PDB file of C-alpha atoms in Angstrom:
ATOM      1  CA  UNK A  28     133.882 -49.838  97.237  1.00  0.00           C
ATOM      2  CA  UNK A  29     137.515 -50.362  97.821  1.00  0.00           C
ATOM      3  CA  UNK A  30     137.361 -49.120 101.592  1.00  0.00           C
ATOM      4  CA  UNK A  31     134.233 -51.904 102.133  1.00  0.00           C
ATOM      5  CA  UNK A  32     136.975 -54.274 100.832  1.00  0.00           C
ATOM      6  CA  UNK A  33     139.868 -53.553 102.193  1.00  0.00           C
ATOM      7  CA  UNK A  34     137.201 -53.763 105.903  1.00  0.00           C
ATOM      8  CA  UNK A  35     136.124 -57.064 104.891  1.00  0.00           C
ATOM      9  CA  UNK A  36     139.659 -58.336 104.533  1.00  0.00           C
ATOM     10  CA  UNK A  37     141.196 -56.489 107.989  1.00  0.00           C
ATOM     11  CA  UNK A  38     137.906 -58.340 109.549  1.00  0.00           C
ATOM     12  CA  UNK A  39     139.053 -61.734 108.040  1.00  0.00           C
ATOM     13  CA  UNK A  40     142.580 -60.717 109.916  1.00  0.00           C
ATOM     14  CA  UNK A  41     141.339 -59.757 113.037  1.00  0.00           C
ATOM     15  CA  UNK A  42     139.084 -62.402 113.388  1.00  0.00           C
ATOM     16  CA  UNK A  43     142.191 -65.152 113.289  1.00  0.00           C
ATOM     17  CA  UNK A  44     144.420 -62.905 115.643  1.00  0.00           C
ATOM     18  CA  UNK A  45     141.381 -63.041 118.240  1.00  0.00           C
ATOM     19  CA  UNK A  46     140.418 -59.436 117.671  1.00  0.00           C
ATOM     20  CA  UNK A  47     136.706 -58.599 117.003  1.00  0.00           C
ATOM     21  CA  UNK A  48     136.851 -54.921 115.701  1.00  0.00           C
ATOM     22  CA  UNK A  49     139.628 -52.944 114.423  1.00  0.00           C
ATOM     23  CA  UNK A  50     138.089 -49.497 115.692  1.00  0.00           C
ATOM     24  CA  UNK A  51     135.981 -48.851 119.053  1.00  0.00           C
ATOM     25  CA  UNK A  52     132.001 -51.051 117.838  1.00  0.00           C
ATOM     26  CA  UNK A  53     130.797 -47.296 119.837  1.00  0.00           C
ATOM     27  CA  UNK A  54     132.258 -45.028 117.208  1.00  0.00           C
ATOM     28  CA  UNK A  55     128.564 -43.721 115.434  1.00  0.00           C
ATOM     29  CA  UNK A  56     126.751 -41.005 115.059  1.00  0.00           C
ATOM     30  CA  UNK A  57     123.066 -42.285 114.571  1.00  0.00           C
ATOM     31  CA  UNK A  58     120.241 -43.308 116.542  1.00  0.00           C
ATOM     32  CA  UNK A  59     120.323 -47.290 117.003  1.00  0.00           C
ATOM     33  CA  UNK A  60     116.801 -47.107 118.471  1.00  0.00           C
ATOM     34  CA  UNK A  61     115.300 -45.404 115.598  1.00  0.00           C
ATOM     35  CA  UNK A  62     116.845 -47.633 112.973  1.00  0.00           C
ATOM     36  CA  UNK A  63     116.005 -50.585 115.032  1.00  0.00           C
ATOM     37  CA  UNK A  64     112.363 -49.492 114.082  1.00  0.00           C
ATOM     38  CA  UNK A  65     112.737 -49.135 110.850  1.00  0.00           C
ATOM     39  CA  UNK A  66     114.515 -51.912 109.687  1.00  0.00           C
ATOM     40  CA  UNK A  67     113.186 -54.504 112.532  1.00  0.00           C
ATOM     41  CA  UNK A  68     116.814 -55.290 113.387  1.00  0.00           C
ATOM     42  CA  UNK A  69     120.431 -53.358 113.359  1.00  0.00           C
ATOM     43  CA  UNK A  70     122.551 -55.419 111.158  1.00  0.00           C
ATOM     44  CA  UNK A  71     126.531 -55.566 111.531  1.00  0.00           C
ATOM     45  CA  UNK A  72     128.804 -56.773 109.061  1.00  0.00           C
ATOM     46  CA  UNK A  73     132.010 -56.660 111.070  1.00  0.00           C
ATOM     47  CA  UNK A  74     130.561 -59.902 113.280  1.00  0.00           C
ATOM     48  CA  UNK A  75     132.272 -63.157 112.598  1.00  0.00           C
ATOM     49  CA  UNK A  76     131.306 -64.523 116.471  1.00  0.00           C
ATOM     50  CA  UNK A  77     127.954 -66.272 115.415  1.00  0.00           C
ATOM     51  CA  UNK A  78     128.438 -67.297 111.655  1.00  0.00           C
ATOM     52  CA  UNK A  79     131.679 -69.409 112.066  1.00  0.00           C
ATOM     53  CA  UNK A  80     135.294 -68.912 110.336  1.00  0.00           C
ATOM     54  CA  UNK A  81     134.238 -71.247 107.293  1.00  0.00           C
ATOM     55  CA  UNK A  82     135.972 -70.399 104.101  1.00  0.00           C
ATOM     56  CA  UNK A  83     132.809 -70.612 101.921  1.00  0.00           C
ATOM     57  CA  UNK A  84     131.161 -68.026 104.471  1.00  0.00           C
ATOM     58  CA  UNK A  85     134.381 -65.645 104.190  1.00  0.00           C
ATOM     59  CA  UNK A  86     133.847 -66.394 100.040  1.00  0.00           C
ATOM     60  CA  UNK A  87     130.458 -65.333 100.247  1.00  0.00           C
ATOM     61  CA  UNK A  88     130.970 -61.608 101.710  1.00  0.00           C
ATOM     62  CA  UNK A  89     132.827 -61.088  98.090  1.00  0.00           C
ATOM     63  CA  UNK A  90     129.660 -61.529  96.080  1.00  0.00           C
ATOM     64  CA  UNK A  91     128.025 -58.722  94.134  1.00  0.00           C
ATOM     65  CA  UNK A  92     124.739 -59.694  96.059  1.00  0.00           C
ATOM     66  CA  UNK A  93     126.254 -59.297  99.710  1.00  0.00           C
ATOM     67  CA  UNK A  94     128.521 -55.865  98.720  1.00  0.00           C
ATOM     68  CA  UNK A  95     125.235 -54.624  97.377  1.00  0.00           C
ATOM     69  CA  UNK A  96     123.200 -55.702 100.535  1.00  0.00           C
ATOM     70  CA  UNK A  97     125.891 -53.792 102.669  1.00  0.00           C
ATOM     71  CA  UNK A  98     126.791 -50.852 101.023  1.00  0.00           C
ATOM     72  CA  UNK A  99     123.512 -50.349  99.124  1.00  0.00           C
ATOM     73  CA  UNK A 100     125.008 -49.976  95.956  1.00  0.00           C
ATOM     74  CA  UNK A 101     123.298 -51.841  92.891  1.00  0.00           C
ATOM     75  CA  UNK A 102     124.850 -55.482  91.540  1.00  0.00           C
ATOM     76  CA  UNK A 103     125.328 -53.666  88.245  1.00  0.00           C
ATOM     77  CA  UNK A 104     127.062 -51.249  89.982  1.00  0.00           C
ATOM     78  CA  UNK A 105     128.928 -52.798  92.310  1.00  0.00           C
ATOM     79  CA  UNK A 106     130.759 -55.553  89.320  1.00  0.00           C
ATOM     80  CA  UNK A 107     131.259 -52.178  87.131  1.00  0.00           C
ATOM     81  CA  UNK A 108     133.306 -51.073  89.914  1.00  0.00           C
ATOM     82  CA  UNK A 109     134.928 -53.687  90.434  1.00  0.00           C
ATOM     83  CA  UNK A 110     136.066 -54.367  86.826  1.00  0.00           C
ATOM     84  CA  UNK A 111     137.235 -51.074  86.685  1.00  0.00           C
ATOM     85  CA  UNK A 112     139.525 -51.278  89.893  1.00  0.00           C
ATOM     86  CA  UNK A 113     141.206 -54.452  88.921  1.00  0.00           C
ATOM     87  CA  UNK A 114     141.499 -53.238  85.326  1.00  0.00           C
ATOM     88  CA  UNK A 115     143.552 -50.129  86.121  1.00  0.00           C
ATOM     89  CA  UNK A 116     145.331 -52.052  89.228  1.00  0.00           C
ATOM     90  CA  UNK A 117     143.656 -51.176  91.960  1.00  0.00           C
ATOM     91  CA  UNK A 118     142.217 -54.712  93.407  1.00  0.00           C
ATOM     92  CA  UNK A 119     144.151 -57.446  92.441  1.00  0.00           C
ATOM     93  CA  UNK A 120     142.890 -61.423  93.442  1.00  0.00           C
ATOM     94  CA  UNK A 121     144.847 -63.318  96.263  1.00  0.00           C
ATOM     95  CA  UNK A 122     147.035 -66.554  95.376  1.00  0.00           C
ATOM     96  CA  UNK A 123     145.946 -68.569  97.815  1.00  0.00           C
ATOM     97  CA  UNK A 124     141.625 -67.784  98.453  1.00  0.00           C
ATOM     98  CA  UNK A 125     141.055 -66.025  94.704  1.00  0.00           C
ATOM     99  CA  UNK A 126     139.537 -63.119  96.397  1.00  0.00           C
ATOM    100  CA  UNK A 127     139.683 -59.294  95.643  1.00  0.00           C
ATOM    101  CA  UNK A 128     142.136 -57.808  97.627  1.00  0.00           C
ATOM    102  CA  UNK A 129     143.287 -53.889  97.950  1.00  0.00           C
ATOM    103  CA  UNK A 130     146.365 -52.333  96.187  1.00  0.00           C
ATOM    104  CA  UNK A 131     146.838 -50.260  99.100  1.00  0.00           C
ATOM    105  CA  UNK A 132     149.574 -47.882  98.177  1.00  0.00           C
ATOM    106  CA  UNK A 133     147.986 -47.400  94.487  1.00  0.00           C
ATOM    107  CA  UNK A 134     144.615 -46.476  96.732  1.00  0.00           C
ATOM    108  CA  UNK A 135     146.318 -44.343  99.401  1.00  0.00           C
ATOM    109  CA  UNK A 136     147.954 -42.276  96.925  1.00  0.00           C
ATOM    110  CA  UNK A 137     144.891 -41.536  94.655  1.00  0.00           C
ATOM    111  CA  UNK A 138     142.877 -40.548  97.852  1.00  0.00           C
ATOM    112  CA  UNK A 139     145.910 -38.119  98.845  1.00  0.00           C
ATOM    113  CA  UNK A 140     146.412 -37.205  95.230  1.00  0.00           C
ATOM    114  CA  UNK A 141     143.542 -37.511  93.525  1.00  0.00           C
ATOM    115  CA  UNK A 142     140.210 -37.744  95.090  1.00  0.00           C
ATOM    116  CA  UNK A 143     139.359 -34.324  95.698  1.00  0.00           C
ATOM    117  CA  UNK A 144     139.907 -33.653  91.987  1.00  0.00           C
ATOM    118  CA  UNK A 145     137.619 -36.145  90.651  1.00  0.00           C
ATOM    119  CA  UNK A 146     134.922 -35.944  93.705  1.00  0.00           C
ATOM    120  CA  UNK A 147     135.116 -32.751  94.848  1.00  0.00           C
ATOM    121  CA  UNK A 148     133.494 -31.299  97.620  1.00  0.00           C
ATOM    122  CA  UNK A 149     132.078 -28.516  99.825  1.00  0.00           C
ATOM    123  CA  UNK A 150     130.289 -28.250 102.874  1.00  0.00           C
ATOM    124  CA  UNK A 151     126.793 -26.500 101.796  1.00  0.00           C
ATOM    125  CA  UNK A 152     123.422 -26.001 103.828  1.00  0.00           C
ATOM    126  CA  UNK A 153     122.674 -27.050 107.294  1.00  0.00           C
ATOM    127  CA  UNK A 154     121.298 -30.144 108.035  1.00  0.00           C
ATOM    128  CA  UNK A 155     121.485 -33.234 110.483  1.00  0.00           C
ATOM    129  CA  UNK A 156     123.395 -35.925 109.551  1.00  0.00           C
ATOM    130  CA  UNK A 157     126.459 -38.142 110.286  1.00  0.00           C
ATOM    131  CA  UNK A 158     129.231 -36.466 111.135  1.00  0.00           C
ATOM    132  CA  UNK A 159     132.424 -36.754 109.032  1.00  0.00           C
ATOM    133  CA  UNK A 160     136.193 -35.829 108.491  1.00  0.00           C
ATOM    134  CA  UNK A 161     137.332 -33.641 111.838  1.00  0.00           C
ATOM    135  CA  UNK A 162     133.994 -34.038 113.031  1.00  0.00           C
ATOM    136  CA  UNK A 163     134.241 -37.940 113.211  1.00  0.00           C
ATOM    137  CA  UNK A 164     135.035 -39.929 116.263  1.00  0.00           C
ATOM    138  CA  UNK A 165     137.845 -41.200 114.348  1.00  0.00           C
ATOM    139  CA  UNK A 166     139.630 -37.295 114.333  1.00  0.00           C
ATOM    140  CA  UNK A 167     137.178 -35.516 117.089  1.00  0.00           C
ATOM    141  CA  UNK A 168     138.677 -33.205 119.327  1.00  0.00           C
ATOM    142  CA  UNK A 169     142.236 -34.045 117.506  1.00  0.00           C
ATOM    143  CA  UNK A 170     141.493 -31.136 115.474  1.00  0.00           C
ATOM    144  CA  UNK A 171     138.155 -29.445 115.849  1.00  0.00           C
ATOM    145  CA  UNK A 172     138.320 -25.984 117.380  1.00  0.00           C
ATOM    146  CA  UNK A 173     135.606 -24.123 119.341  1.00  0.00           C
ATOM    147  CA  UNK A 174     132.951 -22.460 116.903  1.00  0.00           C
ATOM    148  CA  UNK A 175     134.081 -24.490 113.969  1.00  0.00           C
ATOM    149  CA  UNK A 176     130.986 -25.739 111.386  1.00  0.00           C
ATOM    150  CA  UNK A 177     130.920 -29.286 111.508  1.00  0.00           C
ATOM    151  CA  UNK A 178     130.598 -31.383 108.189  1.00  0.00           C
ATOM    152  CA  UNK A 179     127.628 -34.051 108.046  1.00  0.00           C
ATOM    153  CA  UNK A 180     126.303 -36.550 105.151  1.00  0.00           C
ATOM    154  CA  UNK A 181     123.096 -35.176 105.193  1.00  0.00           C
ATOM    155  CA  UNK A 182     120.528 -38.296 107.009  1.00  0.00           C
ATOM    156  CA  UNK A 183     117.616 -38.176 108.419  1.00  0.00           C
ATOM    157  CA  UNK A 184     118.862 -40.750 111.615  1.00  0.00           C
ATOM    158  CA  UNK A 185     121.988 -39.208 112.070  1.00  0.00           C
ATOM    159  CA  UNK A 186     122.803 -36.956 115.718  1.00  0.00           C
ATOM    160  CA  UNK A 187     124.492 -34.287 114.464  1.00  0.00           C
ATOM    161  CA  UNK A 188     123.388 -30.857 113.208  1.00  0.00           C
ATOM    162  CA  UNK A 189     126.252 -29.155 110.486  1.00  0.00           C
ATOM    163  CA  UNK A 190     127.636 -28.936 106.800  1.00  0.00           C
ATOM    164  CA  UNK A 191     126.037 -30.418 104.613  1.00  0.00           C
ATOM    165  CA  UNK A 192     129.017 -32.743 102.542  1.00  0.00           C
ATOM    166  CA  UNK A 193     128.101 -35.238  99.771  1.00  0.00           C
ATOM    167  CA  UNK A 194     129.443 -38.457 100.439  1.00  0.00           C
ATOM    168  CA  UNK A 195     131.561 -40.360  97.860  1.00  0.00           C
ATOM    169  CA  UNK A 196     128.256 -41.997  97.445  1.00  0.00           C
ATOM    170  CA  UNK A 197     124.258 -41.461  98.435  1.00  0.00           C
ATOM    171  CA  UNK A 198     124.421 -45.083 100.378  1.00  0.00           C
ATOM    172  CA  UNK A 199     127.478 -44.177 102.475  1.00  0.00           C
ATOM    173  CA  UNK A 200     125.317 -43.469 105.739  1.00  0.00           C
ATOM    174  CA  UNK A 201     123.467 -46.725 105.393  1.00  0.00           C
ATOM    175  CA  UNK A 202     126.902 -48.661 104.538  1.00  0.00           C
ATOM    176  CA  UNK A 203     128.331 -47.076 107.686  1.00  0.00           C
ATOM    177  CA  UNK A 204     126.307 -47.941 110.027  1.00  0.00           C
ATOM    178  CA  UNK A 205     126.811 -51.975 109.542  1.00  0.00           C
ATOM    179  CA  UNK A 206     130.215 -51.528 109.501  1.00  0.00           C
ATOM    180  CA  UNK A 207     132.132 -48.666 112.036  1.00  0.00           C
ATOM    181  CA  UNK A 208     135.730 -49.246 110.510  1.00  0.00           C
ATOM    182  CA  UNK A 209     134.194 -48.589 107.249  1.00  0.00           C
ATOM    183  CA  UNK A 210     133.144 -45.377 109.144  1.00  0.00           C
ATOM    184  CA  UNK A 211     136.563 -44.281 110.258  1.00  0.00           C
ATOM    185  CA  UNK A 212     137.915 -44.699 106.672  1.00  0.00           C
ATOM    186  CA  UNK A 213     135.417 -42.817 104.954  1.00  0.00           C
ATOM    187  CA  UNK A 214     135.957 -40.205 107.594  1.00  0.00           C
ATOM    188  CA  UNK A 215     139.338 -39.464 107.487  1.00  0.00           C
ATOM    189  CA  UNK A 216     138.982 -39.810 103.532  1.00  0.00           C
ATOM    190  CA  UNK A 217     136.288 -36.968 104.151  1.00  0.00           C
ATOM    191  CA  UNK A 218     139.214 -34.780 105.757  1.00  0.00           C
ATOM    192  CA  UNK A 219     141.834 -35.326 102.915  1.00  0.00           C
ATOM    193  CA  UNK A 220     139.506 -34.087 100.433  1.00  0.00           C
ATOM    194  CA  UNK A 221     137.685 -31.073 102.231  1.00  0.00           C
ATOM    195  CA  UNK A 222     139.950 -31.098 104.719  1.00  0.00           C
ATOM    196  CA  UNK A 223     142.602 -28.077 105.293  1.00  0.00           C
ATOM    197  CA  UNK A 224     146.070 -28.635 105.193  1.00  0.00           C
ATOM    198  CA  UNK A 225     146.791 -29.833 108.643  1.00  0.00           C
ATOM    199  CA  UNK A 226     143.798 -31.564 108.796  1.00  0.00           C
ATOM    200  CA  UNK A 227     144.866 -33.412 105.484  1.00  0.00           C
ATOM    201  CA  UNK A 228     147.659 -34.333 106.868  1.00  0.00           C
ATOM    202  CA  UNK A 229     146.748 -36.142 109.925  1.00  0.00           C
ATOM    203  CA  UNK A 230     144.146 -37.791 108.215  1.00  0.00           C
ATOM    204  CA  UNK A 231     146.629 -38.941 105.650  1.00  0.00           C
ATOM    205  CA  UNK A 232     149.050 -40.290 108.605  1.00  0.00           C
ATOM    206  CA  UNK A 233     145.843 -42.132 109.936  1.00  0.00           C
ATOM    207  CA  UNK A 234     144.929 -44.028 107.265  1.00  0.00           C
ATOM    208  CA  UNK A 235     148.418 -44.692 106.033  1.00  0.00           C
ATOM    209  CA  UNK A 236     148.799 -45.752 109.795  1.00  0.00           C
ATOM    210  CA  UNK A 237     146.193 -48.462 109.621  1.00  0.00           C
ATOM    211  CA  UNK A 238     146.101 -49.515 105.862  1.00  0.00           C
ATOM    212  CA  UNK A 239     149.924 -50.726 107.052  1.00  0.00           C
ATOM    213  CA  UNK A 240     151.422 -48.341 104.507  1.00  0.00           C
ATOM    214  CA  UNK A 241     155.507 -47.963 104.805  1.00  0.00           C
ATOM    215  CA  UNK A 242     157.150 -44.611 103.059  1.00  0.00           C
TER     216      UNK A 242
END
């Protein structure tokens, strides 16, 4: 949820600066045609072009209902997650807009040092799915060596066969289809969560750079 909120904030900033996306829109590992047939239209949660930049629209993207629609997480779970994050200091309200803003330094600290203990994962059986960690586009060809098994989030519409890795939440494959930046962020997090030291180190550096964390 926190990474989705960060992605929303980046989308606002990118729009105001005249940049439509933070990372390439072709960073995906699923079949759009299959998704279009199943859902009628491929929904993209990163486009402002046809919606305008009205404050009311921006605020509407942060409601529990809107977050449920784009993440696949129920409204009750969204509210519970947000309240918990406010309580522990991972979220705070923007002084000007009142919108929830991520405490990026604290979030990255938790991801790097605590996530693998709270949400442990080990690659399992071979399945069809969406490439993650070092096999995702954000890290592809930077670390992967020939013959290495690919980690994937299980998903029938994914384009890759590899070892199953349980995502942080069951609806992750649905959520990343609507937000290429979220896909990149979650893949980096998985590289930290399940990767070897070299993979985790590179992913940490990329994550800190993108979230503008200064040492």
